[in-house]
PDB file of C-alpha atoms and ligand atoms in Angstrom:
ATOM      1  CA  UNK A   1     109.025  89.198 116.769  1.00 37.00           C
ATOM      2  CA  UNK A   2     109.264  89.737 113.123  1.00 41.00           C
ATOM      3  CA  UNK A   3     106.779  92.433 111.724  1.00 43.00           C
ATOM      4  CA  UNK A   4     105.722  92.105 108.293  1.00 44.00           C
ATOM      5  CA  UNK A   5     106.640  95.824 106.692  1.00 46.00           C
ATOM      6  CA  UNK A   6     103.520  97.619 106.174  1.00 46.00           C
ATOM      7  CA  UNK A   7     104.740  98.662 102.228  1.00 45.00           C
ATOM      8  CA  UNK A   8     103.986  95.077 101.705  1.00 66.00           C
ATOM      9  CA  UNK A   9     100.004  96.103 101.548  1.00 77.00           C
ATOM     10  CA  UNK A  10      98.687  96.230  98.198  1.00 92.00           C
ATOM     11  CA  UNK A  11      96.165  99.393  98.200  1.00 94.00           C
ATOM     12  CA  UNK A  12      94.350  98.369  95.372  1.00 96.00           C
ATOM     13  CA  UNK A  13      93.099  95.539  97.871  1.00 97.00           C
ATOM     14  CA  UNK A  14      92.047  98.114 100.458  1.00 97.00           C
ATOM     15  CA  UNK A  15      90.534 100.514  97.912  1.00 97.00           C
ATOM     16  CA  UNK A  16      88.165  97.777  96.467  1.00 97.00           C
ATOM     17  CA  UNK A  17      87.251  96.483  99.682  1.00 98.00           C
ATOM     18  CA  UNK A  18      86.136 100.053 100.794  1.00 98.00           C
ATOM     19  CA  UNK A  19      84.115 100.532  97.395  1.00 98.00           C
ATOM     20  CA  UNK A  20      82.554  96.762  98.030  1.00 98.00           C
ATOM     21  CA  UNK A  21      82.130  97.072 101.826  1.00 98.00           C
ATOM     22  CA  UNK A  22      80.603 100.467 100.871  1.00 98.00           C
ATOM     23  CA  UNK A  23      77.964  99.822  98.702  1.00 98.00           C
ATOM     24  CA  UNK A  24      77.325  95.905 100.785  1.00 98.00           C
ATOM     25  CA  UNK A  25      76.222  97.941 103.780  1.00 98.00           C
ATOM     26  CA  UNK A  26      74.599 101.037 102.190  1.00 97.00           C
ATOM     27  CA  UNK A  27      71.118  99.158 102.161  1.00 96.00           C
ATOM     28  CA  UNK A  28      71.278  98.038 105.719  1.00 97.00           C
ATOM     29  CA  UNK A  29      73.437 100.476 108.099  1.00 96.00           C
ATOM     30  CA  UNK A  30      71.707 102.978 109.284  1.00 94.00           C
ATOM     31  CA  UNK A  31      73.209 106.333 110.954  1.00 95.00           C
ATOM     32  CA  UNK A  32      73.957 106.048 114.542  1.00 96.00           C
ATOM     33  CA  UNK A  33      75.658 108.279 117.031  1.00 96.00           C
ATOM     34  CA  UNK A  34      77.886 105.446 117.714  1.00 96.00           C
ATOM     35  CA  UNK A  35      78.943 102.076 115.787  1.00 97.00           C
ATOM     36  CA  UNK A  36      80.468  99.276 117.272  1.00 97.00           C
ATOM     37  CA  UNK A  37      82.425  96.854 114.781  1.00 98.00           C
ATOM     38  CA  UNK A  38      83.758  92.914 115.458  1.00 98.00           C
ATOM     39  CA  UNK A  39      86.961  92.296 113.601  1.00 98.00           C
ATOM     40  CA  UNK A  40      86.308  88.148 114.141  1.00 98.00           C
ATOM     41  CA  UNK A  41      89.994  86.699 113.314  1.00 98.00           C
ATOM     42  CA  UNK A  42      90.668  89.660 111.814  1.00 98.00           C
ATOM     43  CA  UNK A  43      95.066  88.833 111.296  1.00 97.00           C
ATOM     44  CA  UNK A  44      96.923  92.288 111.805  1.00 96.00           C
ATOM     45  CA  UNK A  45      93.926  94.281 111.156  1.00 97.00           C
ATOM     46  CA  UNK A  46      95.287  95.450 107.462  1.00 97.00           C
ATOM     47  CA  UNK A  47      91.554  96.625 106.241  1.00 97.00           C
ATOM     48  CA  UNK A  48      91.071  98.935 109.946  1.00 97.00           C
ATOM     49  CA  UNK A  49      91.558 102.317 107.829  1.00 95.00           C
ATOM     50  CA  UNK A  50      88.820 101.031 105.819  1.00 97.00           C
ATOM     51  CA  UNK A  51      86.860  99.607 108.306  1.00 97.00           C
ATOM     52  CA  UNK A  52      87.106 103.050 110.367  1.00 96.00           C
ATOM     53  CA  UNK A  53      86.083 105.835 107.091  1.00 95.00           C
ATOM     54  CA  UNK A  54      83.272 103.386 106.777  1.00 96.00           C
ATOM     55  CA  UNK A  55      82.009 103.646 109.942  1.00 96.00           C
ATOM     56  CA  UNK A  56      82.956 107.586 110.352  1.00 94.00           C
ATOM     57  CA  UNK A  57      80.625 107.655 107.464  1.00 95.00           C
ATOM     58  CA  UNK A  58      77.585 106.511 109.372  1.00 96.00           C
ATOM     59  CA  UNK A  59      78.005 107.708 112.963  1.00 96.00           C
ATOM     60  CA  UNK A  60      79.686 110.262 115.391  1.00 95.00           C
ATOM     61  CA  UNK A  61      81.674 108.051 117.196  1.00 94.00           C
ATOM     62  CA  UNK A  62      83.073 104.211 116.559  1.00 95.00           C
ATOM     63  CA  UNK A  63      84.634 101.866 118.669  1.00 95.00           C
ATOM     64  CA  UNK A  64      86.175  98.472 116.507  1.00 97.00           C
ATOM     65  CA  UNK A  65      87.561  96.102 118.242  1.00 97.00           C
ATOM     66  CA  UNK A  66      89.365  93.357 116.321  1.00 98.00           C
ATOM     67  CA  UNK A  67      90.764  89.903 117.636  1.00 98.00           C
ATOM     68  CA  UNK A  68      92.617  86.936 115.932  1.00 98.00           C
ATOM     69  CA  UNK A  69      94.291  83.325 118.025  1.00 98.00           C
ATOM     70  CA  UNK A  70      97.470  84.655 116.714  1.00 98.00           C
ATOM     71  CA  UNK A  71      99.079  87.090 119.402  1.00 98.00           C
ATOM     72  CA  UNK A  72     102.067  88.258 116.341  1.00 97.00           C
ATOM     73  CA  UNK A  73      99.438  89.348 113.713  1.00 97.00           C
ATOM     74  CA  UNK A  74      97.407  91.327 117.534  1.00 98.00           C
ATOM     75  CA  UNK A  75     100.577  92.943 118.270  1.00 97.00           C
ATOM     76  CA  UNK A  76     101.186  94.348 114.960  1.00 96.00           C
ATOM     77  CA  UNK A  77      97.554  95.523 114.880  1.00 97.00           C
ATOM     78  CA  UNK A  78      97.963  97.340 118.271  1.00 96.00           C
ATOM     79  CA  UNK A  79     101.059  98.734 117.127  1.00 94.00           C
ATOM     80  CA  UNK A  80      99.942 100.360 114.321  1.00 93.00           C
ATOM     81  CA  UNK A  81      96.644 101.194 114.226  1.00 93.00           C
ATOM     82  CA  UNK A  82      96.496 102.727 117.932  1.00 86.00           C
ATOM     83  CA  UNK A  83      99.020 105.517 116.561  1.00 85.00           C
ATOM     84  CA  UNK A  84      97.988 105.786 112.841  1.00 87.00           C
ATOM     85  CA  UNK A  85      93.896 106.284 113.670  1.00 83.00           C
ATOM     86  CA  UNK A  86      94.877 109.245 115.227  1.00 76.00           C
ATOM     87  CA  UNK A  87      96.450 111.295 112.669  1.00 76.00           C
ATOM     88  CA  UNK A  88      93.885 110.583 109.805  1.00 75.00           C
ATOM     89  CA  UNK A  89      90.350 112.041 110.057  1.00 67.00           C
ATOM     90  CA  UNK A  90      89.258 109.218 111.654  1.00 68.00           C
ATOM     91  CA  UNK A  91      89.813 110.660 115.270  1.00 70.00           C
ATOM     92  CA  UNK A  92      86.504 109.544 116.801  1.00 87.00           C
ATOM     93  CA  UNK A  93      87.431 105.877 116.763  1.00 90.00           C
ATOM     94  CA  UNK A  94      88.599 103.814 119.295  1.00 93.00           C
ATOM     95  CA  UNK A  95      89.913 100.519 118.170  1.00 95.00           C
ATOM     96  CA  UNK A  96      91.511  97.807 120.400  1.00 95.00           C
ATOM     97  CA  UNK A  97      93.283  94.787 119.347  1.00 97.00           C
ATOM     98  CA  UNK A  98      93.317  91.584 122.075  1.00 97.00           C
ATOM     99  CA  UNK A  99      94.205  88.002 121.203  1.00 97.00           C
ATOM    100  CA  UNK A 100      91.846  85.637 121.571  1.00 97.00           C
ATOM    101  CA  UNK A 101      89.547  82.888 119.579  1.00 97.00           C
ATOM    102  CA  UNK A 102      86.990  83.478 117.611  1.00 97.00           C
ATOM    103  CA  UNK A 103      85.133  80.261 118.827  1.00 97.00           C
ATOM    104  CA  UNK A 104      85.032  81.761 122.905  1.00 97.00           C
ATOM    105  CA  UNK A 105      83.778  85.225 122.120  1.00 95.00           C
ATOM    106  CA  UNK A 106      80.740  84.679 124.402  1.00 93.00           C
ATOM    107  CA  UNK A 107      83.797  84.234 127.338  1.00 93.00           C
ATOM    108  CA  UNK A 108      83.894  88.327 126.269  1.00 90.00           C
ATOM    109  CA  UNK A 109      82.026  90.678 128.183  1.00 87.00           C
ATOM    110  CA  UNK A 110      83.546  93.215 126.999  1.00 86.00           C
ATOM    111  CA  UNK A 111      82.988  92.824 123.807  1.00 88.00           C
ATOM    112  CA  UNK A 112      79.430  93.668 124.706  1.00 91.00           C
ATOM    113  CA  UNK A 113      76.935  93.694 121.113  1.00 95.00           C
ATOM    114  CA  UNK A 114      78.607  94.967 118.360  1.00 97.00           C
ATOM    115  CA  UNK A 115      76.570  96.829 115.122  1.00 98.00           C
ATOM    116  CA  UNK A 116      78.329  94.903 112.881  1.00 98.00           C
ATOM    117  CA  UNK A 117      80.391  91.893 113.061  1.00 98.00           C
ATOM    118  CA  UNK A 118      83.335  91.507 109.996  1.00 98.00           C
ATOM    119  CA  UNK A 119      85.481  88.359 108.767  1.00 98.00           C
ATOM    120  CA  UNK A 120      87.273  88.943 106.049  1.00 98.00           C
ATOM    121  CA  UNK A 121      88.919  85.487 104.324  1.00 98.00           C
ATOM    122  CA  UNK A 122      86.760  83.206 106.582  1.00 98.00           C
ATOM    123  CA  UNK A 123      88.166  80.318 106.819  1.00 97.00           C
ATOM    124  CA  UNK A 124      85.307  77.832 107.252  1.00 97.00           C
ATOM    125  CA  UNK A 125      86.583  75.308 105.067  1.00 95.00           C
ATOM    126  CA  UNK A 126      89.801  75.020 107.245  1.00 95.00           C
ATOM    127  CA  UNK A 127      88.237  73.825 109.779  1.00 97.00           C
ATOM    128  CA  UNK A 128      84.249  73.342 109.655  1.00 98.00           C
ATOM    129  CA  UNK A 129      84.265  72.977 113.561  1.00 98.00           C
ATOM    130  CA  UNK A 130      85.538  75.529 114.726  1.00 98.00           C
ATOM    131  CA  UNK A 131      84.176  78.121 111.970  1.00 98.00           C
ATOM    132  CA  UNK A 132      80.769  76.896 112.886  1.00 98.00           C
ATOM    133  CA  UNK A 133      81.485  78.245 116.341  1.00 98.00           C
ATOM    134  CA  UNK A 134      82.987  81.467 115.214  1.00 98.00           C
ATOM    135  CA  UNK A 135      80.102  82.029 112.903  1.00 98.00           C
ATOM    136  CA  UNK A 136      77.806  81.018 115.695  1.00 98.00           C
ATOM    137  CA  UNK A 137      78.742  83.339 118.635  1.00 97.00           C
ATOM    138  CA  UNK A 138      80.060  85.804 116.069  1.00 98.00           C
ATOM    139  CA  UNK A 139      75.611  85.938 115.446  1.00 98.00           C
ATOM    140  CA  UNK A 140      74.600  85.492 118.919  1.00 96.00           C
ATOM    141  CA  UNK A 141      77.244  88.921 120.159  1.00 96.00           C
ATOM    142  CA  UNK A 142      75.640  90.847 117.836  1.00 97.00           C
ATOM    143  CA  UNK A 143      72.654  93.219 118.762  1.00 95.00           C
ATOM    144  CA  UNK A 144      69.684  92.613 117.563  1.00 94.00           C
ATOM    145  CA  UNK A 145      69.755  94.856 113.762  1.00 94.00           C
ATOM    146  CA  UNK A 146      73.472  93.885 113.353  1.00 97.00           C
ATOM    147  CA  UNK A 147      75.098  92.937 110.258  1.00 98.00           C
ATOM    148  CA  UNK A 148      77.603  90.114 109.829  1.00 98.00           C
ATOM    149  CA  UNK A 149      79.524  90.436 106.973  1.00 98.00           C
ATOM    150  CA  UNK A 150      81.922  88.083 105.277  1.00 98.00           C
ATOM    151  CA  UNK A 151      84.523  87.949 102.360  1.00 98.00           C
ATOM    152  CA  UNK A 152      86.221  85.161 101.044  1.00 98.00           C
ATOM    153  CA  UNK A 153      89.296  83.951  98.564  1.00 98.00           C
ATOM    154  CA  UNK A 154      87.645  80.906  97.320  1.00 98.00           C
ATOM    155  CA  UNK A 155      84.162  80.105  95.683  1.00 98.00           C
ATOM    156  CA  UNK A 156      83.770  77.345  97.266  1.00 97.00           C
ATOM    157  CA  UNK A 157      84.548  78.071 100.614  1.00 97.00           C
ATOM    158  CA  UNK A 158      82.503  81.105 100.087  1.00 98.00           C
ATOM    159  CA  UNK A 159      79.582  79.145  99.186  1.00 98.00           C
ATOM    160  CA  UNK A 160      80.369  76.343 102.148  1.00 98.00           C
ATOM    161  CA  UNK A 161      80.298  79.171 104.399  1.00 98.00           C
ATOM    162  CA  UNK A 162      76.872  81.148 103.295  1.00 98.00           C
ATOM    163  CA  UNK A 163      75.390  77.509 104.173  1.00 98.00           C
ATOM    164  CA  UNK A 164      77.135  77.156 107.203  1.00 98.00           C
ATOM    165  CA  UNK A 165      75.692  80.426 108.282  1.00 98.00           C
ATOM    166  CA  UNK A 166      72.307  80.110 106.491  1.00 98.00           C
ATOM    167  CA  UNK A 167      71.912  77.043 108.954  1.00 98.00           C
ATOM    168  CA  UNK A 168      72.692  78.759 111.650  1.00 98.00           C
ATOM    169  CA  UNK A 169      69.653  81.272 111.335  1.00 97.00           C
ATOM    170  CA  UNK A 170      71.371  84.124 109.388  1.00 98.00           C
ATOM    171  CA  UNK A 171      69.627  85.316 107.000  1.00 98.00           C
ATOM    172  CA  UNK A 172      71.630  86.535 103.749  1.00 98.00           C
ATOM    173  CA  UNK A 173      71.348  90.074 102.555  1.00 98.00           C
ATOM    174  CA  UNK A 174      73.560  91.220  99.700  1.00 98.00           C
ATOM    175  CA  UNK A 175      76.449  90.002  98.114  1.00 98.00           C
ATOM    176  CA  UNK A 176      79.198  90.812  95.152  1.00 98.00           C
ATOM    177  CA  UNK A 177      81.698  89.616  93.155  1.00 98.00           C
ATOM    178  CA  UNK A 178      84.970  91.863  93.201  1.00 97.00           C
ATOM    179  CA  UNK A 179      85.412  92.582  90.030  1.00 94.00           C
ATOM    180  CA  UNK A 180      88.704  93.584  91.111  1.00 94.00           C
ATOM    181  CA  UNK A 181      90.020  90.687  92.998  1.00 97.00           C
ATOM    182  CA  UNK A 182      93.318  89.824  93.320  1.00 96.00           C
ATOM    183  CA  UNK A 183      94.500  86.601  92.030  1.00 96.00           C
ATOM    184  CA  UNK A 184      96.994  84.936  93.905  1.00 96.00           C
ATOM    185  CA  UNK A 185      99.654  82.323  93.474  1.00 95.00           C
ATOM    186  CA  UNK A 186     100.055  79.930  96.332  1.00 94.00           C
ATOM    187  CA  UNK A 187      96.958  78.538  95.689  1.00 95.00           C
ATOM    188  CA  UNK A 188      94.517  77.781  92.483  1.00 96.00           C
ATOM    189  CA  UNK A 189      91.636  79.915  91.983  1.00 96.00           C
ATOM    190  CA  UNK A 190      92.259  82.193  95.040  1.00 97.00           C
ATOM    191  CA  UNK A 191      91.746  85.585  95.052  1.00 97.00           C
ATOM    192  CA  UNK A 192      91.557  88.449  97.465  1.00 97.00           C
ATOM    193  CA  UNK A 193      88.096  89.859  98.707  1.00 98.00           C
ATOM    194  CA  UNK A 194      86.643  87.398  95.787  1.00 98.00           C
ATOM    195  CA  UNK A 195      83.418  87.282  97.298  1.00 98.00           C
ATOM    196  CA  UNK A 196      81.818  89.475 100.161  1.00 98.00           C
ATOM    197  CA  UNK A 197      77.995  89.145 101.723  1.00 98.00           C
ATOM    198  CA  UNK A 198      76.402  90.383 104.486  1.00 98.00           C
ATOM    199  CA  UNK A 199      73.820  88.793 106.504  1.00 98.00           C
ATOM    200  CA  UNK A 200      71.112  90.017 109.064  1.00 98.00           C
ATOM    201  CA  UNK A 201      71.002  87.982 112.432  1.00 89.00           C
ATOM    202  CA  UNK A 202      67.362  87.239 111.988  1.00 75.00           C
TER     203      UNK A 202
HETATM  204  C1  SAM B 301      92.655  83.509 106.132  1.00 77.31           C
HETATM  205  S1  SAM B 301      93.233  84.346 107.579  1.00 77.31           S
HETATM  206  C2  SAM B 301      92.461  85.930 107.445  1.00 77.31           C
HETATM  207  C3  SAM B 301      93.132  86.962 108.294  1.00 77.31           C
HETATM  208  C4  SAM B 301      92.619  88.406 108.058  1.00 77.31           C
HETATM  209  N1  SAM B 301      91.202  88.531 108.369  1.00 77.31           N
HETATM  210  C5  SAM B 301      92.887  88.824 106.635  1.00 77.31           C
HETATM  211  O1  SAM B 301      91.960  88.957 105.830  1.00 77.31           O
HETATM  212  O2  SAM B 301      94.082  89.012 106.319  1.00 77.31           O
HETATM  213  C6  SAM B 301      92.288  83.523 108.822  1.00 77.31           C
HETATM  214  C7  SAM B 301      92.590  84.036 110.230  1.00 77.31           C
HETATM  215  O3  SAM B 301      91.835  83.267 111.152  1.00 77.31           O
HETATM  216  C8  SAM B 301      92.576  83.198 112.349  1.00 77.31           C
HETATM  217  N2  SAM B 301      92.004  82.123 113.163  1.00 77.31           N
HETATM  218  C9  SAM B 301      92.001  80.814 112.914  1.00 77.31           C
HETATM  219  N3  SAM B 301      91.343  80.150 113.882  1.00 77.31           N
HETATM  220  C10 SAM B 301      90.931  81.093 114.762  1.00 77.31           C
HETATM  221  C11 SAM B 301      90.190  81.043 115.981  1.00 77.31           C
HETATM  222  N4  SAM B 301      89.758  79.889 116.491  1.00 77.31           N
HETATM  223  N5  SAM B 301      89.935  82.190 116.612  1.00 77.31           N
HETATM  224  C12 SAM B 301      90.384  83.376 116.134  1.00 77.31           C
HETATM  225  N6  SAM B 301      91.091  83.486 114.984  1.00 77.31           N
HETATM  226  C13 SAM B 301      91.348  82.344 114.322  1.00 77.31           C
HETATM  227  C14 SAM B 301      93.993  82.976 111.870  1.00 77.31           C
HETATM  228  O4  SAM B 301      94.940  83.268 112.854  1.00 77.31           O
HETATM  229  C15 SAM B 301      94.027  83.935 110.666  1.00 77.31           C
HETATM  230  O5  SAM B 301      94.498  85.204 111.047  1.00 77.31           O
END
């Protein structure tokens, strides 16, 4: 299998996602003794260092458990982050990688009812269907005071998916504009982390 090299990460990305993420969650994340986090689709997991200094932020201990349909992008995930969580400060959190679709996470017991669930570059427009699943189950796994967050590349997509979720009872709770973004070139007008919101179940 061919891994992507990891020096192909832009840190600037990472670094305005954790300011964004940061201040998107302040309002609504309490302080817990333990914080369980849904990485829906969630590629090789590049954002996990992030995710898991957020999350040491606001509890003792933090379990995130990330899956994606794409068993390549899981294995580099595993790979990685299994070894690297352990040498950084962020000690008290688990994280587990398994490969799976978004659109069956109520097949997942074990995923049990995660504090927060995270997409980051939904990709709703791609296939309205199946997005409408993820988006659906991703809401019904959570527990009841969890937090669904979302960024996207696109505006439109971004705004196709705040409907899609707005019609499926989530209730929108925040949002910003990166004023940092990314552009990028394969596409017109995409960006990275262009848009992020968060949403409360109910
Ligand atoms: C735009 S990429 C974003 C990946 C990652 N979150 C990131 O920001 O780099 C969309 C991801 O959705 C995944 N995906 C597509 N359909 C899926 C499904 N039914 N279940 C789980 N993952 C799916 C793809 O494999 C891909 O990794």
């Amino acid at each position: 299998m061919a891994h992507t090299p990891f020096t192909e990460l832009h840190q600037e990305d990472l670094a305005s996602l954790e300011t964004n993420l940061r201040d998107l969650l302040a309002p609504h994340l309490s302080k817990k003794d333990h914080l369980s986090l849904l990485n829906v689709a969630c590629g090789r997991g590049d954002e996990t260092g992030v995710l898991a200094k957020l999350l040491s932020e606001k509890s003792k201990s933090s379990h995130l458990q990330g899956l994606d349909i794409r068993a390549a992008e899981i294995d580099q995930a595993n790979s990685r982050w299994k070894d690297e969580l352990q040498k950084t400060k962020e000690q008290n959190t688990s994280v587990d990688f398994i490969t799976h679709r978004g659109d069956r996470l109520l097949d997942l017991a074990e995923i049990g009812t995660p504090d927060i669930a995270f997409l980051r570059h939904q990709n709703y427009w791609n296939d309205k269907p199946v997005w409408t699943q993820i988006f659906d189950q991703a809401l019904e796994r959570l527990n009841d005071d969890g937090l669904l967050v979302i960024t996207s590349y696109f505006d439109k997509e971004h705004e196709l998916a705040i409907e899609a979720l707005t019609n499926l009872g989530a209730v929108q709770v925040g949002s910003i504009i990166n004023p940092n973004s990314r552009a990028l070139s394969d596409a017109p007008g995409k960006s990275v982390d262009k848009h992020l919101a968060i949403f409360q179940k109910k």
